[in-house]
Every structure is written in C-alpha cells, then in structure tokens.
C-alpha cells in the first residue's frame, strides 16, 4: 500500500504562484512514477507533469503548463513538489498526486488539493 497526501492548494490571484507538495509513504520504491494531475469542473482528469518510471526520471509536462510549472523531488523526504508560477484562471482545478508503477501493478492516488485562480 502507498499513501499520498497533497497539500499547498488555495486561492491565488492570476499571475501568482503556489507550491503543492505530495508526501508519499508506505511501499514506495522510488519517486520515479510520481506525477501531478488535475481535474477542472466538468472536465476529465488530465496530466500536468510526471516523472518517468524508467531511466533517470525523465520529466514530462503538459503543453499548457510548460515554462510555468516545475515538478521536483526530495528523495530523502519521499516528497514531490509542483511549483506553479504565472497562474491563470484556467489552471483552477483539483490537483491530484499519483504514484503509477505499472510493472508492479501499482496505481495510487491522493485525495487532491483545490487550486483556485481568481481575482
């Protein structure tokens, strides 16, 4: 079992910044396979950024957040971060942390944290 706990969401004005954290515990092998997803009202959940499972942890970003969002990791704390800059109203969503390791049939989600971008 893996437990994921997100934090750091809130209300921010357009152009502002937030940093989300996802603390992982339990049977986690490494932070490769960790990622951030989001779901806006009335829309499907979508990828924001993820750390690839294999190799050196290649990072993939959705085009809509490239240059504005940065995913990072602290291996000692088993924590992944999402630094979000230049936030836009369309970034408003519930942000979820996911641990996905298909080679071990592991797929865990956190409960999410709400980010609201509004003036």
PDB file of C-alpha atoms in Angstrom:
ATOM      1  CA  UNK A   1       0.000   0.000   0.000  1.00  0.00           C
ATOM      2  CA  UNK A   2       1.054   3.548  -0.739  1.00  0.00           C
ATOM      3  CA  UNK A   3      -0.370   6.662   0.862  1.00  0.00           C
ATOM      4  CA  UNK A   4      -0.190  10.037  -0.858  1.00  0.00           C
ATOM      5  CA  UNK A   5      -1.056  13.280   0.888  1.00  0.00           C
ATOM      6  CA  UNK A   6      -1.236  16.531  -1.056  1.00  0.00           C
ATOM      7  CA  UNK A   7      -1.020  19.995   0.449  1.00  0.00           C
ATOM      8  CA  UNK A   8      -0.472  23.588  -0.590  1.00  0.00           C
ATOM      9  CA  UNK A   9      -3.631  24.386  -2.524  1.00  0.00           C
ATOM     10  CA  UNK A  10      -5.602  27.572  -2.059  1.00  0.00           C
ATOM     11  CA  UNK A  11      -6.859  30.763  -3.622  1.00  0.00           C
ATOM     12  CA  UNK A  12      -4.420  32.843  -5.642  1.00  0.00           C
ATOM     13  CA  UNK A  13      -4.753  35.789  -7.996  1.00  0.00           C
ATOM     14  CA  UNK A  14      -3.938  35.485 -11.700  1.00  0.00           C
ATOM     15  CA  UNK A  15      -0.207  35.796 -12.199  1.00  0.00           C
ATOM     16  CA  UNK A  16       0.513  34.464  -8.732  1.00  0.00           C
ATOM     17  CA  UNK A  17       2.343  31.361  -7.557  1.00  0.00           C
ATOM     18  CA  UNK A  18       1.682  28.319  -5.413  1.00  0.00           C
ATOM     19  CA  UNK A  19       3.720  25.287  -4.458  1.00  0.00           C
ATOM     20  CA  UNK A  20       1.995  21.964  -3.992  1.00  0.00           C
ATOM     21  CA  UNK A  21       3.517  19.103  -2.021  1.00  0.00           C
ATOM     22  CA  UNK A  22       2.821  15.385  -2.171  1.00  0.00           C
ATOM     23  CA  UNK A  23       4.191  13.282   0.658  1.00  0.00           C
ATOM     24  CA  UNK A  24       4.388   9.566  -0.081  1.00  0.00           C
ATOM     25  CA  UNK A  25       4.560   6.770   2.473  1.00  0.00           C
ATOM     26  CA  UNK A  26       4.251   3.005   2.503  1.00  0.00           C
ATOM     27  CA  UNK A  27       5.618   0.577  -0.071  1.00  0.00           C
ATOM     28  CA  UNK A  28       7.154   3.112  -2.412  1.00  0.00           C
ATOM     29  CA  UNK A  29      10.265   2.045  -4.320  1.00  0.00           C
ATOM     30  CA  UNK A  30      11.400   5.462  -5.515  1.00  0.00           C
ATOM     31  CA  UNK A  31       9.873   8.715  -6.678  1.00  0.00           C
ATOM     32  CA  UNK A  32      10.059   7.592 -10.304  1.00  0.00           C
ATOM     33  CA  UNK A  33       6.457   7.136 -11.328  1.00  0.00           C
ATOM     34  CA  UNK A  34       5.169  10.089  -9.305  1.00  0.00           C
ATOM     35  CA  UNK A  35       3.101  12.709 -11.059  1.00  0.00           C
ATOM     36  CA  UNK A  36       0.613  15.531 -10.777  1.00  0.00           C
ATOM     37  CA  UNK A  37      -2.792  15.511 -12.470  1.00  0.00           C
ATOM     38  CA  UNK A  38      -5.682  17.927 -12.311  1.00  0.00           C
ATOM     39  CA  UNK A  39      -9.417  17.926 -12.845  1.00  0.00           C
ATOM     40  CA  UNK A  40     -11.343  21.089 -13.538  1.00  0.00           C
ATOM     41  CA  UNK A  41     -15.123  21.261 -13.000  1.00  0.00           C
ATOM     42  CA  UNK A  42     -16.939  19.425 -15.773  1.00  0.00           C
ATOM     43  CA  UNK A  43     -13.731  18.156 -17.348  1.00  0.00           C
ATOM     44  CA  UNK A  44     -11.750  14.938 -17.354  1.00  0.00           C
ATOM     45  CA  UNK A  45      -8.695  14.466 -15.217  1.00  0.00           C
ATOM     46  CA  UNK A  46      -5.541  15.348 -17.134  1.00  0.00           C
ATOM     47  CA  UNK A  47      -1.807  15.036 -16.744  1.00  0.00           C
ATOM     48  CA  UNK A  48       0.079  18.092 -15.525  1.00  0.00           C
ATOM     49  CA  UNK A  49       3.583  16.715 -15.010  1.00  0.00           C
ATOM     50  CA  UNK A  50       5.140  13.374 -14.194  1.00  0.00           C
ATOM     51  CA  UNK A  51       8.447  11.702 -13.512  1.00  0.00           C
ATOM     52  CA  UNK A  52       9.024   8.752 -15.833  1.00  0.00           C
ATOM     53  CA  UNK A  53       9.228   5.324 -14.259  1.00  0.00           C
ATOM     54  CA  UNK A  54      12.269   4.086 -16.128  1.00  0.00           C
ATOM     55  CA  UNK A  55      15.672   5.539 -16.681  1.00  0.00           C
ATOM     56  CA  UNK A  56      16.890   8.645 -14.952  1.00  0.00           C
ATOM     57  CA  UNK A  57      13.444  10.002 -14.209  1.00  0.00           C
ATOM     58  CA  UNK A  58      12.690  11.944 -17.364  1.00  0.00           C
ATOM     59  CA  UNK A  59      10.114  14.646 -16.656  1.00  0.00           C
ATOM     60  CA  UNK A  60       7.118  15.199 -18.907  1.00  0.00           C
ATOM     61  CA  UNK A  61       4.903  18.295 -18.845  1.00  0.00           C
ATOM     62  CA  UNK A  62       1.596  19.011 -20.482  1.00  0.00           C
ATOM     63  CA  UNK A  63       1.989  21.739 -23.098  1.00  0.00           C
ATOM     64  CA  UNK A  64      -0.395  24.020 -21.215  1.00  0.00           C
ATOM     65  CA  UNK A  65       1.977  24.299 -18.236  1.00  0.00           C
ATOM     66  CA  UNK A  66       5.403  24.178 -19.879  1.00  0.00           C
ATOM     67  CA  UNK A  67       7.554  27.081 -18.773  1.00  0.00           C
ATOM     68  CA  UNK A  68       5.229  27.899 -15.864  1.00  0.00           C
ATOM     69  CA  UNK A  69       5.134  24.762 -13.717  1.00  0.00           C
ATOM     70  CA  UNK A  70       8.052  22.759 -12.365  1.00  0.00           C
ATOM     71  CA  UNK A  71       7.935  19.326 -10.765  1.00  0.00           C
ATOM     72  CA  UNK A  72      10.715  18.489  -8.337  1.00  0.00           C
ATOM     73  CA  UNK A  73      11.550  15.844  -5.761  1.00  0.00           C
ATOM     74  CA  UNK A  74      13.126  15.356  -2.385  1.00  0.00           C
ATOM     75  CA  UNK A  75      14.139  11.704  -2.170  1.00  0.00           C
ATOM     76  CA  UNK A  76      15.034  11.948   1.499  1.00  0.00           C
ATOM     77  CA  UNK A  77      11.532  13.114   2.347  1.00  0.00           C
ATOM     78  CA  UNK A  78       9.707  10.953  -0.229  1.00  0.00           C
ATOM     79  CA  UNK A  79       8.049  14.146  -1.375  1.00  0.00           C
ATOM     80  CA  UNK A  80       7.285  15.555  -4.793  1.00  0.00           C
ATOM     81  CA  UNK A  81       6.544  19.220  -5.367  1.00  0.00           C
ATOM     82  CA  UNK A  82       4.783  21.194  -8.058  1.00  0.00           C
ATOM     83  CA  UNK A  83       5.866  24.815  -8.288  1.00  0.00           C
ATOM     84  CA  UNK A  84       3.226  26.752 -10.180  1.00  0.00           C
ATOM     85  CA  UNK A  85       4.036  30.236 -11.457  1.00  0.00           C
ATOM     86  CA  UNK A  86       2.165  32.698 -13.659  1.00  0.00           C
ATOM     87  CA  UNK A  87      -1.097  31.041 -12.715  1.00  0.00           C
ATOM     88  CA  UNK A  88      -4.119  31.560 -14.933  1.00  0.00           C
ATOM     89  CA  UNK A  89      -7.843  31.178 -14.197  1.00  0.00           C
ATOM     90  CA  UNK A  90      -7.857  28.092 -16.428  1.00  0.00           C
ATOM     91  CA  UNK A  91      -5.435  26.422 -14.005  1.00  0.00           C
ATOM     92  CA  UNK A  92      -8.283  26.250 -11.482  1.00  0.00           C
ATOM     93  CA  UNK A  93      -8.802  22.587 -10.623  1.00  0.00           C
ATOM     94  CA  UNK A  94      -8.380  19.918  -8.010  1.00  0.00           C
ATOM     95  CA  UNK A  95      -4.773  18.766  -8.232  1.00  0.00           C
ATOM     96  CA  UNK A  96      -4.020  15.116  -7.537  1.00  0.00           C
ATOM     97  CA  UNK A  97      -0.807  13.295  -6.846  1.00  0.00           C
ATOM     98  CA  UNK A  98      -0.418   9.875  -8.436  1.00  0.00           C
ATOM     99  CA  UNK A  99       2.054   7.030  -7.979  1.00  0.00           C
ATOM    100  CA  UNK A 100       1.958   4.814 -11.064  1.00  0.00           C
ATOM    101  CA  UNK A 101       4.273   1.829 -11.377  1.00  0.00           C
ATOM    102  CA  UNK A 102       2.673  -0.493 -13.964  1.00  0.00           C
ATOM    103  CA  UNK A 103       5.491  -3.057 -13.870  1.00  0.00           C
ATOM    104  CA  UNK A 104       4.466  -3.749 -10.276  1.00  0.00           C
ATOM    105  CA  UNK A 105       0.725  -3.220 -10.861  1.00  0.00           C
ATOM    106  CA  UNK A 106       0.740  -0.200  -8.561  1.00  0.00           C
ATOM    107  CA  UNK A 107      -1.523   2.789  -9.141  1.00  0.00           C
ATOM    108  CA  UNK A 108      -2.323   5.073  -6.212  1.00  0.00           C
ATOM    109  CA  UNK A 109      -3.933   8.482  -5.997  1.00  0.00           C
ATOM    110  CA  UNK A 110      -4.071  11.122  -3.320  1.00  0.00           C
ATOM    111  CA  UNK A 111      -7.324  12.813  -2.319  1.00  0.00           C
ATOM    112  CA  UNK A 112      -6.456  16.044  -4.085  1.00  0.00           C
ATOM    113  CA  UNK A 113      -5.985  19.684  -3.194  1.00  0.00           C
ATOM    114  CA  UNK A 114      -8.022  22.530  -4.653  1.00  0.00           C
ATOM    115  CA  UNK A 115      -6.329  25.364  -6.515  1.00  0.00           C
ATOM    116  CA  UNK A 116      -8.462  28.363  -7.375  1.00  0.00           C
ATOM    117  CA  UNK A 117      -7.067  31.141  -9.540  1.00  0.00           C
ATOM    118  CA  UNK A 118      -9.312  34.172  -9.377  1.00  0.00           C
ATOM    119  CA  UNK A 119      -9.229  37.896  -8.782  1.00  0.00           C
TER     120      UNK A 119
END
